[in-house]
XYZ file of N, CA and C in Angstrom:
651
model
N -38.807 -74.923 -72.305
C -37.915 -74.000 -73.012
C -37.696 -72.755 -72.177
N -36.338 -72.056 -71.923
C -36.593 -71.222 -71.325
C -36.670 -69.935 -72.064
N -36.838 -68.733 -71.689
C -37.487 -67.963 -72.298
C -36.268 -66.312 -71.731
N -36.255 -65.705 -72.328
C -35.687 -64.642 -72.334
C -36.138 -63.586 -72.094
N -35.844 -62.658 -70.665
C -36.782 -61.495 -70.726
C -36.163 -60.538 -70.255
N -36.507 -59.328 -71.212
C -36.385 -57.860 -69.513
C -37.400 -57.301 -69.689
N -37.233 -56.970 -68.572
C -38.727 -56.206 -67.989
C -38.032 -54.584 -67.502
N -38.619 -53.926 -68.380
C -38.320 -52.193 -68.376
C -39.494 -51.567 -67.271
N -38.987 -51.043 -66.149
C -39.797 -50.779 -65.258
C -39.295 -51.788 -64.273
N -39.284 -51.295 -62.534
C -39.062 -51.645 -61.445
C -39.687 -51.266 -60.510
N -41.145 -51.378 -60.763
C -42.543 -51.124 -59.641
C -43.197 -52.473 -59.458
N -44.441 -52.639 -58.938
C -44.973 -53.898 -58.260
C -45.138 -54.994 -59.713
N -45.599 -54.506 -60.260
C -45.550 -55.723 -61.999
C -44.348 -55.737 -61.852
N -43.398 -55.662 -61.943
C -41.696 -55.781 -62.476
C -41.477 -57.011 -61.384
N -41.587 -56.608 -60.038
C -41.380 -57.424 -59.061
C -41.502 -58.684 -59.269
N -43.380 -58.747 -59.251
C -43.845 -60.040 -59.711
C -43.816 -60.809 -60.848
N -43.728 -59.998 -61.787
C -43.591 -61.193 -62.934
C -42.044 -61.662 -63.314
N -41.056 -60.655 -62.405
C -39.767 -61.036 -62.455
C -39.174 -62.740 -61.454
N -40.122 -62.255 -60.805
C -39.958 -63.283 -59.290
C -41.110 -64.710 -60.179
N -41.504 -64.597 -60.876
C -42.766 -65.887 -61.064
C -41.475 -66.283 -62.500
N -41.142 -65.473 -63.441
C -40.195 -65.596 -64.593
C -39.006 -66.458 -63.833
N -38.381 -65.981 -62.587
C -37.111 -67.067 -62.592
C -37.661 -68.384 -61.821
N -38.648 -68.183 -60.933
C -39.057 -69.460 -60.481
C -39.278 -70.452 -61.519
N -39.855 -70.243 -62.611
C -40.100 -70.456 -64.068
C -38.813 -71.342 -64.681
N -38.106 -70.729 -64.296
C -36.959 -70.833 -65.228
C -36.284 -70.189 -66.567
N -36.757 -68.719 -66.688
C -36.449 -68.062 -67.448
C -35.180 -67.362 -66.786
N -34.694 -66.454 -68.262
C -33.444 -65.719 -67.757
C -34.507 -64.255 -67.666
N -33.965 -63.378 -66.786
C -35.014 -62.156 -66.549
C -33.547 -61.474 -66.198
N -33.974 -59.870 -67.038
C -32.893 -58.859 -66.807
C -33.958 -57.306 -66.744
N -33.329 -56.762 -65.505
C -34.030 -56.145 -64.926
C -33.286 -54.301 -65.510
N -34.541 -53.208 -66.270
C -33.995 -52.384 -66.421
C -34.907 -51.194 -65.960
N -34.286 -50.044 -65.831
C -34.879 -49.130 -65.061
C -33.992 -47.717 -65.430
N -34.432 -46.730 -65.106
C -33.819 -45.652 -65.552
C -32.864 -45.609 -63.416
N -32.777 -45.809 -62.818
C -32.876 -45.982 -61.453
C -32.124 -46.815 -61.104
N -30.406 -46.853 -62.202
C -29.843 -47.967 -62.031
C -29.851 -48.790 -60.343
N -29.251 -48.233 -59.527
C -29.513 -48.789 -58.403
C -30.696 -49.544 -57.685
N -31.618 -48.661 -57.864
C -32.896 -49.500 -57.851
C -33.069 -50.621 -58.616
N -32.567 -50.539 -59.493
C -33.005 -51.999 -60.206
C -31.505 -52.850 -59.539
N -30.624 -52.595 -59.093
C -29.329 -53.527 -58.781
C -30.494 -54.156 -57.272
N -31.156 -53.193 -56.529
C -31.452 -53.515 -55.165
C -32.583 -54.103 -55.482
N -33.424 -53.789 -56.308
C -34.499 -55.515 -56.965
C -34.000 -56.878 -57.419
N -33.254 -56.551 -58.386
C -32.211 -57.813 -58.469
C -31.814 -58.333 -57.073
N -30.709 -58.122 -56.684
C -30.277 -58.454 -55.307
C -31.416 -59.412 -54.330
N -32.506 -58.426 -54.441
C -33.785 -58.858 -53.496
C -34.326 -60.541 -54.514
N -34.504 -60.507 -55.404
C -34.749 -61.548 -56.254
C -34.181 -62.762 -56.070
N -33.152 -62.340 -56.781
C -31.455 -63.173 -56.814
C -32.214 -63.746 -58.595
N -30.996 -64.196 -58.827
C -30.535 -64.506 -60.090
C -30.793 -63.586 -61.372
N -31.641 -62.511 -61.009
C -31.695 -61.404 -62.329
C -30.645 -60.656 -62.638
N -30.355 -60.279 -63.699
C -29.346 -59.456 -64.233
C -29.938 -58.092 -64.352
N -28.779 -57.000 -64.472
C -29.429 -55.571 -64.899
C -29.060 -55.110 -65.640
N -29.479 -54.486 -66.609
C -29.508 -54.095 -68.058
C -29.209 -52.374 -67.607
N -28.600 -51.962 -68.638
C -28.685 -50.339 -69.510
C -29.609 -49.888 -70.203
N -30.223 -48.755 -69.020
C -31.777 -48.148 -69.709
C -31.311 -47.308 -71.151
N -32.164 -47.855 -72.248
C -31.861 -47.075 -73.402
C -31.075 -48.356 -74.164
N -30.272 -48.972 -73.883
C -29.421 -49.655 -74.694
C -30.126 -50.832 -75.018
N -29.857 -51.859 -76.035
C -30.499 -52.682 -76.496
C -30.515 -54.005 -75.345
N -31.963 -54.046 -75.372
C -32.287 -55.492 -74.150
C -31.890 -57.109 -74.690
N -31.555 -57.208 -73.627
C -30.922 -58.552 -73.814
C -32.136 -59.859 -74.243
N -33.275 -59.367 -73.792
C -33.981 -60.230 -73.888
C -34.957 -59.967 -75.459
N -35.371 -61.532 -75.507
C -36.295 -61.387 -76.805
C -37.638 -61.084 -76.557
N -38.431 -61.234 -75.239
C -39.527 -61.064 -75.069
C -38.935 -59.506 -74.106
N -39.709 -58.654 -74.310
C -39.521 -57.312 -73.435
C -40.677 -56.563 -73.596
N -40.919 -56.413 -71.934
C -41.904 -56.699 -70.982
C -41.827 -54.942 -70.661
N -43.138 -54.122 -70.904
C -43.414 -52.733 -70.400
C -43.791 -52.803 -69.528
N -43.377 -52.631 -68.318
C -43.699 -52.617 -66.626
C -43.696 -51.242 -66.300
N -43.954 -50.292 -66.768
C -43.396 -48.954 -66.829
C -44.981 -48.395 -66.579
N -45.405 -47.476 -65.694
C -47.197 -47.008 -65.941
C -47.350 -46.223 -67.787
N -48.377 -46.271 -68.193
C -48.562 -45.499 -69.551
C -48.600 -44.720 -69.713
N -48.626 -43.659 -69.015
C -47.773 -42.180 -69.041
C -46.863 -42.059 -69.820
N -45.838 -43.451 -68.991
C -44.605 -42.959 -69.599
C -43.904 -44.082 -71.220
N -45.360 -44.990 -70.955
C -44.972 -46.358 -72.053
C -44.185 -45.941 -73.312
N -45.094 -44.921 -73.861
C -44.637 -44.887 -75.521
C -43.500 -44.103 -75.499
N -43.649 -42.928 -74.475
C -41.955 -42.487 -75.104
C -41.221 -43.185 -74.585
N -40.560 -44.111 -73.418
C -40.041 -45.492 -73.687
C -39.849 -45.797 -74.742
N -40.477 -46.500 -75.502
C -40.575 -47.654 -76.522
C -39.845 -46.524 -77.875
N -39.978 -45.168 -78.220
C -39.793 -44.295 -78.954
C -38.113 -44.017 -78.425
N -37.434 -43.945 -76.929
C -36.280 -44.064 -76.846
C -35.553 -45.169 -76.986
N -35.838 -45.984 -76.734
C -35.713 -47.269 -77.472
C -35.038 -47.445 -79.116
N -36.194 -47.258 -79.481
C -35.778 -46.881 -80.763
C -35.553 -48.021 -81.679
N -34.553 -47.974 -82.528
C -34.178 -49.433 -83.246
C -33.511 -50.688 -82.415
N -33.235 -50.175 -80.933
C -32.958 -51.178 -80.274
C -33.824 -52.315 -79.947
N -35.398 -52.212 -80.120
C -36.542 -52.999 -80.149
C -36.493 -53.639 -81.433
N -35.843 -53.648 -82.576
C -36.037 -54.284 -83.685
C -35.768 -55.552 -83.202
N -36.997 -56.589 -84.224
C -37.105 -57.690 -83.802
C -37.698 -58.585 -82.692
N -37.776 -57.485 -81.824
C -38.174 -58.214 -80.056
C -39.864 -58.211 -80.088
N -40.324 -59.046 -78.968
C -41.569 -58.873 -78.936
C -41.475 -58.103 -78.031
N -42.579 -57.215 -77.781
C -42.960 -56.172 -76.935
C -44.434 -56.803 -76.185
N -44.070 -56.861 -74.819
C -45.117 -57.030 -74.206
C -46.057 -56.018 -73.439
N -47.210 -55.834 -73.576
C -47.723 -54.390 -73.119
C -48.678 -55.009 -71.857
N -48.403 -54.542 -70.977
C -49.171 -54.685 -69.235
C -49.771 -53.637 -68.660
N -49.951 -52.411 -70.042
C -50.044 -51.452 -69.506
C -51.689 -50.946 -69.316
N -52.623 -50.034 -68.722
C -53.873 -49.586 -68.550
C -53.654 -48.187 -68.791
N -54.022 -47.647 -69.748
C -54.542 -46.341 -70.198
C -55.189 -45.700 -69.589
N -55.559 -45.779 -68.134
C -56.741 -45.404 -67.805
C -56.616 -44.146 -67.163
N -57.882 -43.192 -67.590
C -57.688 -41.930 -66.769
C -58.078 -41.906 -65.315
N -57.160 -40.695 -64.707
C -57.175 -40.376 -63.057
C -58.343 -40.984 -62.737
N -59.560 -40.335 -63.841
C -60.695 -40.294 -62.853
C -61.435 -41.613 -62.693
N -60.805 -42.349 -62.933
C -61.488 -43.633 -63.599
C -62.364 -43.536 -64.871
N -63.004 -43.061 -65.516
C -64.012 -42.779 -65.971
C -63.812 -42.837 -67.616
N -62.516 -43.699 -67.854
C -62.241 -43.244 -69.713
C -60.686 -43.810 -69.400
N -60.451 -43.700 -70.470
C -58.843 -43.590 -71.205
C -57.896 -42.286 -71.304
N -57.377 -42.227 -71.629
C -56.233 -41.213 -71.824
C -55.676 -41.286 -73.268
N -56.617 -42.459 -74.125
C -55.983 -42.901 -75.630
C -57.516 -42.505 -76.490
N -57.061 -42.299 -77.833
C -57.984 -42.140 -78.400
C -59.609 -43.198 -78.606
N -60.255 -42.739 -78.768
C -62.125 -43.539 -78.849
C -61.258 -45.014 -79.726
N -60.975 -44.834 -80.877
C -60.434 -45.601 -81.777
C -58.953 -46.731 -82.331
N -58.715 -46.541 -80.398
C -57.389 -46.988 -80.504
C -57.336 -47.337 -78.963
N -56.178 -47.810 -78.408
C -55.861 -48.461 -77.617
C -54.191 -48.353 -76.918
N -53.808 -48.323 -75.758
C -52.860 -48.128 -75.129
C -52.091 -49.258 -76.030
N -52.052 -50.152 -76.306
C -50.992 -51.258 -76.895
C -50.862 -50.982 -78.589
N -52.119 -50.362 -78.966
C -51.997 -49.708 -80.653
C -51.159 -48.629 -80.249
N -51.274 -47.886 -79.403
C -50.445 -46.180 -79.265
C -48.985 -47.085 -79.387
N -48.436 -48.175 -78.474
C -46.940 -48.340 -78.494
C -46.710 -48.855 -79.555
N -47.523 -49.962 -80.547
C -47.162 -50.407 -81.343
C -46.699 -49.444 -82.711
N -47.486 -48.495 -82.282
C -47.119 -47.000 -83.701
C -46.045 -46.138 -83.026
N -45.455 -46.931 -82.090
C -44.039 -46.253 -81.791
C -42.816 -47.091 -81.713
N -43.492 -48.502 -81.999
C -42.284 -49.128 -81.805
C -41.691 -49.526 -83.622
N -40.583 -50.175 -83.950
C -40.415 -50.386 -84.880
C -41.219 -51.030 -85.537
N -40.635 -51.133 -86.747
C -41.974 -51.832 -88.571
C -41.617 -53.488 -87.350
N -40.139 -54.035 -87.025
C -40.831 -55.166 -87.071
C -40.591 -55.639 -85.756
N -40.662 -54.981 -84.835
C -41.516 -55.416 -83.404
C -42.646 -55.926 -83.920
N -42.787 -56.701 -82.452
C -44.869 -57.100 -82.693
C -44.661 -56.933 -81.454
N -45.673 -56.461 -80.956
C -46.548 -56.100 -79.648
C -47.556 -56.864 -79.286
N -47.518 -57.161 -78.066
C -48.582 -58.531 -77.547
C -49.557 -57.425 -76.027
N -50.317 -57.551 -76.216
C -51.148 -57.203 -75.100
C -51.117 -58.575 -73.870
N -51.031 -57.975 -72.864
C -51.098 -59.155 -71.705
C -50.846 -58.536 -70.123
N -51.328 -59.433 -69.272
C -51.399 -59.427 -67.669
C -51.573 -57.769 -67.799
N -52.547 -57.144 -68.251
C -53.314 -56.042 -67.473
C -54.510 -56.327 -67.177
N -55.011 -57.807 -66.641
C -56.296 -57.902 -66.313
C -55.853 -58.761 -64.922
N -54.512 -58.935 -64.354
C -54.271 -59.414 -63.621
C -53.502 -58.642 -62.820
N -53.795 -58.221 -61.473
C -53.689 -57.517 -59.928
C -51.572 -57.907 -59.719
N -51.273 -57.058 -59.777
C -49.897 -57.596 -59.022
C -49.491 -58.100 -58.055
N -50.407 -57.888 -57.132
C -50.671 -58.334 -55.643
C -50.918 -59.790 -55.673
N -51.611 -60.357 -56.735
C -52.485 -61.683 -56.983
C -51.316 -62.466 -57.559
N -50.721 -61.762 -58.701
C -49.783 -62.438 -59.350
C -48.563 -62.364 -58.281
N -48.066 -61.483 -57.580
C -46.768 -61.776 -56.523
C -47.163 -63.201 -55.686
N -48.689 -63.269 -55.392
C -49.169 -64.327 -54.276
C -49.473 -65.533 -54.183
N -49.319 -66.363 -53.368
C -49.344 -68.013 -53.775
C -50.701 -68.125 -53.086
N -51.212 -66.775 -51.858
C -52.531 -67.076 -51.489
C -53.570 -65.503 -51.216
N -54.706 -65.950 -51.159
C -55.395 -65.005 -51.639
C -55.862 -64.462 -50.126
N -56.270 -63.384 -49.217
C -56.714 -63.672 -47.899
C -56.933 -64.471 -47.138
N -55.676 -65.212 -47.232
C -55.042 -66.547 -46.604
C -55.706 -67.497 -46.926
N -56.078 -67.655 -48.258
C -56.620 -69.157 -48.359
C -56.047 -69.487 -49.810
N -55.377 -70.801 -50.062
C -54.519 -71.365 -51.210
C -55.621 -70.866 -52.332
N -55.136 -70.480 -53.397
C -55.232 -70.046 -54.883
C -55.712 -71.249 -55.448
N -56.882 -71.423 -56.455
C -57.458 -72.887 -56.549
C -56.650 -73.031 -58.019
N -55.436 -74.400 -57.491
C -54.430 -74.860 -58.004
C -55.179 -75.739 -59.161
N -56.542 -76.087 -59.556
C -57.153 -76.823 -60.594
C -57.467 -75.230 -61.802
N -57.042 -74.508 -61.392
C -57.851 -73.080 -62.169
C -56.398 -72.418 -62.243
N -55.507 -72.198 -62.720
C -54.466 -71.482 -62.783
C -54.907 -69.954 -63.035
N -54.170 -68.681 -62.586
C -54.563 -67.850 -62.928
C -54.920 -67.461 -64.344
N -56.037 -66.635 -64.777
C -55.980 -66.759 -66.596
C -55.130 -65.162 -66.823
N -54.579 -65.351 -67.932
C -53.903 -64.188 -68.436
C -54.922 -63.989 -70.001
N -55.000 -62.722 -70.612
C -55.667 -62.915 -71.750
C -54.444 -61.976 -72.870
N -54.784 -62.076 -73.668
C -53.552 -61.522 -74.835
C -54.327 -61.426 -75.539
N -53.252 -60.391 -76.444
C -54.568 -60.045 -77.885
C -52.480 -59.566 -78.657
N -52.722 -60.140 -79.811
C -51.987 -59.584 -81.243
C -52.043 -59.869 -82.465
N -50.852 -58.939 -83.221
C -50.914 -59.509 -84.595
C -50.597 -60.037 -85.295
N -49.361 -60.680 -84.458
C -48.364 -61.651 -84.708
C -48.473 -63.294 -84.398
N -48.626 -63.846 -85.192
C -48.768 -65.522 -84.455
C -48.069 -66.156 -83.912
N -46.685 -65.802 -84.264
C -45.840 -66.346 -83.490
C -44.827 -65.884 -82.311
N -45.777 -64.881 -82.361
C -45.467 -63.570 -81.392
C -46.403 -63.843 -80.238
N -47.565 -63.830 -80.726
C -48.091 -64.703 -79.107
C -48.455 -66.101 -78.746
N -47.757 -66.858 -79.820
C -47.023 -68.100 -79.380
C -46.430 -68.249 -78.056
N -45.510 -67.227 -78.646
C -44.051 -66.754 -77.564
C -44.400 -66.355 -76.368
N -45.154 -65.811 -75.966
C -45.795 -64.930 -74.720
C -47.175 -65.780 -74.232
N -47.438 -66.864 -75.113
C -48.265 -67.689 -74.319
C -47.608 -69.024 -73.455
N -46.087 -69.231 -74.010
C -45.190 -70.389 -73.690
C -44.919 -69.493 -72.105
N -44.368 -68.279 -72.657
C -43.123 -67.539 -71.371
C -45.010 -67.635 -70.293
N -46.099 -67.418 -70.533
C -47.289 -67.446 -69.518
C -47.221 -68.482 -69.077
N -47.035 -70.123 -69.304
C -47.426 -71.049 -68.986
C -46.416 -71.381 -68.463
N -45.004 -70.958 -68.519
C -44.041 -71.126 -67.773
C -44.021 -70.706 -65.925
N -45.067 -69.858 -66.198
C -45.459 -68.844 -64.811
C -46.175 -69.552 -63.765
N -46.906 -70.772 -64.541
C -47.719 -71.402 -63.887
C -49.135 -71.001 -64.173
N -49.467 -69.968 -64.894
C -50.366 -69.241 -65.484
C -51.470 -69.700 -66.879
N -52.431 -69.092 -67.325
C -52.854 -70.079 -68.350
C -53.110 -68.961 -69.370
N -52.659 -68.589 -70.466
C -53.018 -67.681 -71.400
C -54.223 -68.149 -72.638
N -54.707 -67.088 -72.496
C -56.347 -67.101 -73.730
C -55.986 -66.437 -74.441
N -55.713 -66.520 -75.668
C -55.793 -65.493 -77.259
C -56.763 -65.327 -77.461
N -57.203 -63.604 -77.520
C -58.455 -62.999 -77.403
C -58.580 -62.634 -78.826
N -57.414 -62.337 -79.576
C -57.767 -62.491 -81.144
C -56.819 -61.105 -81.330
N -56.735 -60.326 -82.369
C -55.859 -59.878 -82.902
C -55.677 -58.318 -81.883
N -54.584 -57.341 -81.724
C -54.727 -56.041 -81.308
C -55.099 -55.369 -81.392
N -56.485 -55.350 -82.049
C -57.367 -54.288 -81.783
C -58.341 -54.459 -80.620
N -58.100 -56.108 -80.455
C -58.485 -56.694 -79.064
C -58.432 -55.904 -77.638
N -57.057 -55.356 -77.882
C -56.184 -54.847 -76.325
C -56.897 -53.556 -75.800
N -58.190 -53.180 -76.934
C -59.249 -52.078 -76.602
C -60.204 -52.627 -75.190
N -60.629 -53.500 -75.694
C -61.610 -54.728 -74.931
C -60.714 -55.289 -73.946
N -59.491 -55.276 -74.093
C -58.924 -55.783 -72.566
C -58.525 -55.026 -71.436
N -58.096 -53.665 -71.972
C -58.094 -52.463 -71.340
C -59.641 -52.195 -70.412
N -60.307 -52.541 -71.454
C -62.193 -52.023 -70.767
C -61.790 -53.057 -69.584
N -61.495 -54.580 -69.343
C -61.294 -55.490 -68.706
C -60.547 -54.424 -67.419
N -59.869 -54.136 -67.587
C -58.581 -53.461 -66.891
C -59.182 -52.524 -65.681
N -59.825 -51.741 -66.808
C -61.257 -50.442 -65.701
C -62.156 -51.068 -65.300
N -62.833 -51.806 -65.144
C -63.712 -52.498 -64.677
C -63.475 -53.078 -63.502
N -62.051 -53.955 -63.699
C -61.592 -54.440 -62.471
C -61.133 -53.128 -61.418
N -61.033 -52.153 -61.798
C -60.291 -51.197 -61.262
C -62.289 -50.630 -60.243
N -62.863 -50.831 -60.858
C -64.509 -50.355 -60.519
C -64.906 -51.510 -59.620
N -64.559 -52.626 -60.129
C -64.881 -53.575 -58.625
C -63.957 -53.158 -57.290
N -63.197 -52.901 -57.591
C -62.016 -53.061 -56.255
C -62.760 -51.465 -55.605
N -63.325 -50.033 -56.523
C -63.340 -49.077 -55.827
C -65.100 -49.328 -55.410
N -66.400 -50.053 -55.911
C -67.317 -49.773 -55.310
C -67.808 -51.328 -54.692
N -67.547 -52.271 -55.225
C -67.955 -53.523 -54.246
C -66.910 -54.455 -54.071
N -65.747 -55.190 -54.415
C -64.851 -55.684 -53.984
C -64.031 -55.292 -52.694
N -63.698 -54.038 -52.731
C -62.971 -53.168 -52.121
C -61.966 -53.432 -51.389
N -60.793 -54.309 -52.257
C -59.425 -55.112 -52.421
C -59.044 -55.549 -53.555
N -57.893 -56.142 -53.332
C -57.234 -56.454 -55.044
C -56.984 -57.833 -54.954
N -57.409 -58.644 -54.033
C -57.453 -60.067 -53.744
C -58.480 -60.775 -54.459
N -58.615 -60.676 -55.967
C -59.492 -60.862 -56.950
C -58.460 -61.253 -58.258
N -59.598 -61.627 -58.994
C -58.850 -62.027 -60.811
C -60.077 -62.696 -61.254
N -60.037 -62.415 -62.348
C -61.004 -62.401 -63.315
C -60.920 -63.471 -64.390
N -61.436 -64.758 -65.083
C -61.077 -65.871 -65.398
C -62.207 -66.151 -66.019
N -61.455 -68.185 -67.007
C -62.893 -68.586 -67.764
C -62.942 -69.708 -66.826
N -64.392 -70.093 -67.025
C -64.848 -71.601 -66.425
C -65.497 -72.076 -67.602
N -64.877 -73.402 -67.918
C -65.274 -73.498 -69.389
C -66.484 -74.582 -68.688
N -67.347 -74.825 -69.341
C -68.617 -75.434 -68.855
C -69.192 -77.086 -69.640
N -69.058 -78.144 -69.121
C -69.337 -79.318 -70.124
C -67.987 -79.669 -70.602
């Protein structure tokens, strides 16, 4: 089935999951406040379309590629143009220092957008536990990606058929999505998020990594 997307934001996530979406076979429409920039990503792509920042997205799944700074007031200019759509959140809360969030003890970067987006958006948490670098790449410090293990993506919402939807458009990627259980989840996937961010700064020290299940028996 193919799947419908734009992806708001035109930085290294936008790239890659735009470029893995049409290999896929999805339709992907590319928006940005930076019209040109997003015409010269498109272009670089080929087959994406470009959308009007602010105006209602063409797509049904729509994808925050945007850093979280700037996520929620996004989703708040937006406005009723999100009615209905799923909202996909890729985003990490995480402060400068590494050391915490930037969102409240009791809440979560994907709860903050969801209390900005409309009554009936649903918001899906996903691919912030996965490297853009990893996801643009077919190989890892030159050695093939182990094609029996697909990359894992994890999701968390509150909608069922909302991350139905965003587990189909994952597996379209070549990717394998885990439902981690409802959005209060996307707290615990965020922690996922800093952590990986703590391997890469004191013992990994690269982004040629991803984080996955091995189911056992």
């Amino acid at each position: 089935m193919t799947n419908s997307i734009s992806i708001v934001g035109l930085g290294h996530m936008a790239r890659a999951l735009a470029g893995r979406a049409l290999a896929g076979g999805n339709t992907v429409e590319l928006v940005g406040r930076d019209q040109a920039k997003a015409k010269e990503l498109a272009a670089t792509l080929g087959g994406a379309t470009v959308g009007t920042y602010g105006t209602a997205p063409a797509g049904d799944l729509v994808i925050l590629a945007a850093p979280y700074a700037g996520a929620v007031a996004v989703v708040r200019e937006y406005g009723d143009a999100l009615r209905g759509r799923t909202i996909v959140d890729i985003t990490n809360p995480v402060a400068p220092d590494l050391r915490g969030f930037v969102v409240p003890r009791d809440s979560s970067g994907a709860q903050e957008i969801a209390g900005a987006a409309p009554d009936d958006a649903h918001v899906v948490k996903a691919f912030n536990t996965v490297f853009s670098h990893v996801l643009a790449s077919e190989t890892a410090e030159g050695r093939p990606l182990d094609l029996d293990r697909p990359l894992d993506v994890f999701i968390a919402g509150d909608d069922a058929q909302a991350k139905a939807r965003v587990s189909e458009f994952i597996e379209s990627l070549g990717l394998r999505p885990w439902d981690t259980g409802e959005l209060f989840m996307a707290r615990a996937l965020e922690n996922v998020g800093l952590m990986e961010l703590g391997l890469m700064k004191h013992s990994v020290k690269h982004v040629n990594f991803s984080l996955g299940i091995t189911l056992l028996g």
